[in-house]
PDB file of C-alpha atoms in Angstrom:
ATOM      1  CA  UNK A  15     -11.555 -24.326  24.077  1.00 52.00           C
ATOM      2  CA  UNK A  16     -11.711 -21.069  22.961  1.00 49.00           C
ATOM      3  CA  UNK A  17     -10.158 -19.967  20.289  1.00 47.00           C
ATOM      4  CA  UNK A  18      -9.058 -16.401  20.577  1.00 45.00           C
ATOM      5  CA  UNK A  19      -9.543 -13.765  17.483  1.00 43.00           C
ATOM      6  CA  UNK A  20      -7.422 -10.547  17.096  1.00 45.00           C
ATOM      7  CA  UNK A  21      -8.822  -7.778  14.837  1.00 43.00           C
ATOM      8  CA  UNK A  22      -6.701  -5.732  13.938  1.00 45.00           C
ATOM      9  CA  UNK A  23      -7.467  -1.941  11.958  1.00 44.00           C
ATOM     10  CA  UNK A  24      -6.210  -0.505   9.105  1.00 48.00           C
ATOM     11  CA  UNK A  25      -6.915   3.121   8.254  1.00 45.00           C
ATOM     12  CA  UNK A  26      -6.376   4.105   5.022  1.00 47.00           C
ATOM     13  CA  UNK A  27      -6.479   7.880   3.456  1.00 45.00           C
ATOM     14  CA  UNK A  28      -9.407   9.471   1.099  1.00 44.00           C
ATOM     15  CA  UNK A  29      -7.279  10.785  -1.744  1.00 48.00           C
ATOM     16  CA  UNK A  30      -7.391  12.076  -5.313  1.00 49.00           C
ATOM     17  CA  UNK A  31      -4.505  13.750  -7.030  1.00 47.00           C
ATOM     18  CA  UNK A  32      -4.587  14.863 -10.384  1.00 48.00           C
ATOM     19  CA  UNK A  33      -1.794  16.596 -11.387  1.00 48.00           C
ATOM     20  CA  UNK A  34      -0.530  16.803 -15.394  1.00 52.00           C
ATOM     21  CA  UNK A  35      -3.236  13.645 -16.212  1.00 63.00           C
ATOM     22  CA  UNK A  36      -2.648  11.282 -13.824  1.00 66.00           C
ATOM     23  CA  UNK A  37      -5.166  10.408 -11.295  1.00 74.00           C
ATOM     24  CA  UNK A  38      -4.616   8.799  -8.151  1.00 75.00           C
ATOM     25  CA  UNK A  39      -7.772   7.763  -5.874  1.00 76.00           C
ATOM     26  CA  UNK A  40      -7.423   5.877  -2.509  1.00 75.00           C
ATOM     27  CA  UNK A  41     -11.287   5.702  -1.290  1.00 73.00           C
ATOM     28  CA  UNK A  42     -11.239   3.195   1.424  1.00 71.00           C
ATOM     29  CA  UNK A  43     -10.878   5.548   4.947  1.00 65.00           C
ATOM     30  CA  UNK A  44     -10.328   2.052   7.308  1.00 73.00           C
ATOM     31  CA  UNK A  45     -10.878  -1.974   7.349  1.00 75.00           C
ATOM     32  CA  UNK A  46     -10.705  -4.042  10.558  1.00 79.00           C
ATOM     33  CA  UNK A  47      -9.378  -7.559   9.405  1.00 81.00           C
ATOM     34  CA  UNK A  48      -8.175 -10.556  11.180  1.00 83.00           C
ATOM     35  CA  UNK A  49      -4.638 -11.651  11.531  1.00 87.00           C
ATOM     36  CA  UNK A  50      -3.336 -14.873   8.905  1.00 89.00           C
ATOM     37  CA  UNK A  51      -5.983 -13.251   6.236  1.00 87.00           C
ATOM     38  CA  UNK A  52      -4.379 -11.734   2.580  1.00 89.00           C
ATOM     39  CA  UNK A  53      -5.959  -7.744   2.248  1.00 89.00           C
ATOM     40  CA  UNK A  54      -5.962  -5.874  -0.960  1.00 90.00           C
ATOM     41  CA  UNK A  55      -5.530  -2.077  -0.573  1.00 89.00           C
ATOM     42  CA  UNK A  56      -7.031  -0.272  -3.164  1.00 88.00           C
ATOM     43  CA  UNK A  57      -5.008   2.456  -5.121  1.00 85.00           C
ATOM     44  CA  UNK A  58      -6.889   3.485  -8.535  1.00 82.00           C
ATOM     45  CA  UNK A  59      -4.668   4.659 -11.481  1.00 80.00           C
ATOM     46  CA  UNK A  60      -5.819   7.065 -14.492  1.00 79.00           C
ATOM     47  CA  UNK A  61      -2.774   8.376 -17.090  1.00 76.00           C
ATOM     48  CA  UNK A  62       0.001   6.827 -15.288  1.00 74.00           C
ATOM     49  CA  UNK A  63       2.900   6.820 -18.258  1.00 76.00           C
ATOM     50  CA  UNK A  64       5.499   4.845 -19.049  1.00 75.00           C
ATOM     51  CA  UNK A  65       8.001   7.049 -17.320  1.00 74.00           C
ATOM     52  CA  UNK A  66       6.007   7.488 -14.285  1.00 78.00           C
ATOM     53  CA  UNK A  67       6.363   5.220 -10.787  1.00 82.00           C
ATOM     54  CA  UNK A  68       3.684   4.265  -8.403  1.00 85.00           C
ATOM     55  CA  UNK A  69       5.247   3.645  -4.862  1.00 89.00           C
ATOM     56  CA  UNK A  70       3.418   2.631  -2.209  1.00 91.00           C
ATOM     57  CA  UNK A  71       4.272   3.991   1.937  1.00 92.00           C
ATOM     58  CA  UNK A  72       3.483   2.901   5.345  1.00 92.00           C
ATOM     59  CA  UNK A  73       3.097   5.817   8.250  1.00 92.00           C
ATOM     60  CA  UNK A  74       2.943   3.860  11.471  1.00 91.00           C
ATOM     61  CA  UNK A  75       1.171   5.487  14.271  1.00 90.00           C
ATOM     62  CA  UNK A  76       3.835   8.370  15.425  1.00 94.00           C
ATOM     63  CA  UNK A  77       6.546   6.972  12.899  1.00 94.00           C
ATOM     64  CA  UNK A  78       7.728   8.886   9.630  1.00 93.00           C
ATOM     65  CA  UNK A  79       6.332   7.451   6.415  1.00 91.00           C
ATOM     66  CA  UNK A  80       8.899   4.495   4.996  1.00 91.00           C
ATOM     67  CA  UNK A  81       8.295   3.571   1.257  1.00 91.00           C
ATOM     68  CA  UNK A  82       7.962  -0.316   1.201  1.00 91.00           C
ATOM     69  CA  UNK A  83       7.428  -0.603  -2.487  1.00 89.00           C
ATOM     70  CA  UNK A  84       7.558   1.150  -5.957  1.00 86.00           C
ATOM     71  CA  UNK A  85       7.730   0.126  -9.469  1.00 83.00           C
ATOM     72  CA  UNK A  86       6.964   1.563 -13.329  1.00 76.00           C
ATOM     73  CA  UNK A  87       4.549   1.254 -15.487  1.00 70.00           C
ATOM     74  CA  UNK A  88       7.331  -0.377 -18.080  1.00 69.00           C
ATOM     75  CA  UNK A  89       9.000  -2.408 -15.195  1.00 65.00           C
ATOM     76  CA  UNK A  90       8.985  -4.865 -12.215  1.00 74.00           C
ATOM     77  CA  UNK A  91       8.388  -4.127  -8.481  1.00 73.00           C
ATOM     78  CA  UNK A  92      11.498  -2.570  -6.508  1.00 76.00           C
ATOM     79  CA  UNK A  93      11.128  -3.862  -3.267  1.00 73.00           C
ATOM     80  CA  UNK A  94      12.460  -1.499  -0.509  1.00 76.00           C
ATOM     81  CA  UNK A  95      15.234  -3.080   1.086  1.00 77.00           C
ATOM     82  CA  UNK A  96      15.358  -1.239   4.371  1.00 79.00           C
ATOM     83  CA  UNK A  97      12.007  -1.832   4.760  1.00 84.00           C
ATOM     84  CA  UNK A  98      11.420  -4.490   8.142  1.00 86.00           C
ATOM     85  CA  UNK A  99       7.906  -5.830   6.569  1.00 88.00           C
ATOM     86  CA  UNK A 100       9.119  -6.102   2.587  1.00 84.00           C
ATOM     87  CA  UNK A 101       8.247  -9.962   2.457  1.00 88.00           C
ATOM     88  CA  UNK A 102       5.121  -9.000   3.515  1.00 91.00           C
ATOM     89  CA  UNK A 103       4.071  -7.100   0.953  1.00 90.00           C
ATOM     90  CA  UNK A 104       2.884  -7.476  -3.032  1.00 88.00           C
ATOM     91  CA  UNK A 105       1.885  -5.415  -5.500  1.00 86.00           C
ATOM     92  CA  UNK A 106      -0.946  -6.311  -8.842  1.00 86.00           C
ATOM     93  CA  UNK A 107      -1.343  -5.311 -11.954  1.00 82.00           C
ATOM     94  CA  UNK A 108      -4.675  -2.951 -11.003  1.00 82.00           C
ATOM     95  CA  UNK A 109      -1.330  -1.110  -8.385  1.00 84.00           C
ATOM     96  CA  UNK A 110      -3.295  -2.606  -5.409  1.00 88.00           C
ATOM     97  CA  UNK A 111      -0.915  -3.353  -2.759  1.00 91.00           C
ATOM     98  CA  UNK A 112      -1.161  -7.022  -1.069  1.00 92.00           C
ATOM     99  CA  UNK A 113      -0.821  -7.611   2.384  1.00 92.00           C
ATOM    100  CA  UNK A 114       0.324 -11.751   2.151  1.00 90.00           C
ATOM    101  CA  UNK A 115      -0.608 -12.334   5.305  1.00 89.00           C
ATOM    102  CA  UNK A 116      -1.961  -9.959   7.928  1.00 90.00           C
ATOM    103  CA  UNK A 117       0.268  -9.333  11.379  1.00 90.00           C
ATOM    104  CA  UNK A 118      -0.413  -6.952  13.999  1.00 89.00           C
ATOM    105  CA  UNK A 119       2.977  -5.040  12.807  1.00 90.00           C
ATOM    106  CA  UNK A 120       0.941  -3.710   9.977  1.00 90.00           C
ATOM    107  CA  UNK A 121      -1.053  -1.721  11.903  1.00 89.00           C
ATOM    108  CA  UNK A 122      -1.079   1.436   9.766  1.00 90.00           C
ATOM    109  CA  UNK A 123      -1.635   4.143   7.135  1.00 88.00           C
ATOM    110  CA  UNK A 124      -0.948   3.258   3.702  1.00 89.00           C
ATOM    111  CA  UNK A 125      -0.564   5.858   0.499  1.00 89.00           C
ATOM    112  CA  UNK A 126       0.104   5.159  -2.752  1.00 88.00           C
ATOM    113  CA  UNK A 127       1.455   8.179  -5.031  1.00 85.00           C
ATOM    114  CA  UNK A 128       3.553   8.590  -7.973  1.00 81.00           C
ATOM    115  CA  UNK A 129       5.843  10.560 -10.183  1.00 73.00           C
ATOM    116  CA  UNK A 130       7.141  10.826 -13.476  1.00 66.00           C
ATOM    117  CA  UNK A 131      10.745   9.793 -13.994  1.00 60.00           C
ATOM    118  CA  UNK A 132      11.066  11.456 -17.081  1.00 54.00           C
ATOM    119  CA  UNK A 133      11.086  14.896 -15.277  1.00 47.00           C
TER     120      UNK A 133
END
């Protein structure tokens, strides 16, 4: 009996942005993973202040950006209640986005971004 293997491609942005001492870097350009596996999308953050928020966004082909979740350095994670796959995502203490069980619907470009809540 032949078992099919489904492979999905994820694209990431190579992004380095430094503003007011905050540096955000995403190095992975693309990944291919199999369905059902967990995946961690790295977001290297340096200089995040206690009043800053880090956001994760998803952009599927031909669609606008959708916020998945956001969190503050001092607070907890807030999942965007309007995101259709909101329960599939979590964030690590190192700011990486975790997709808990990869599905075809997760094929997209993922971005991390930040802003200072005090400004």
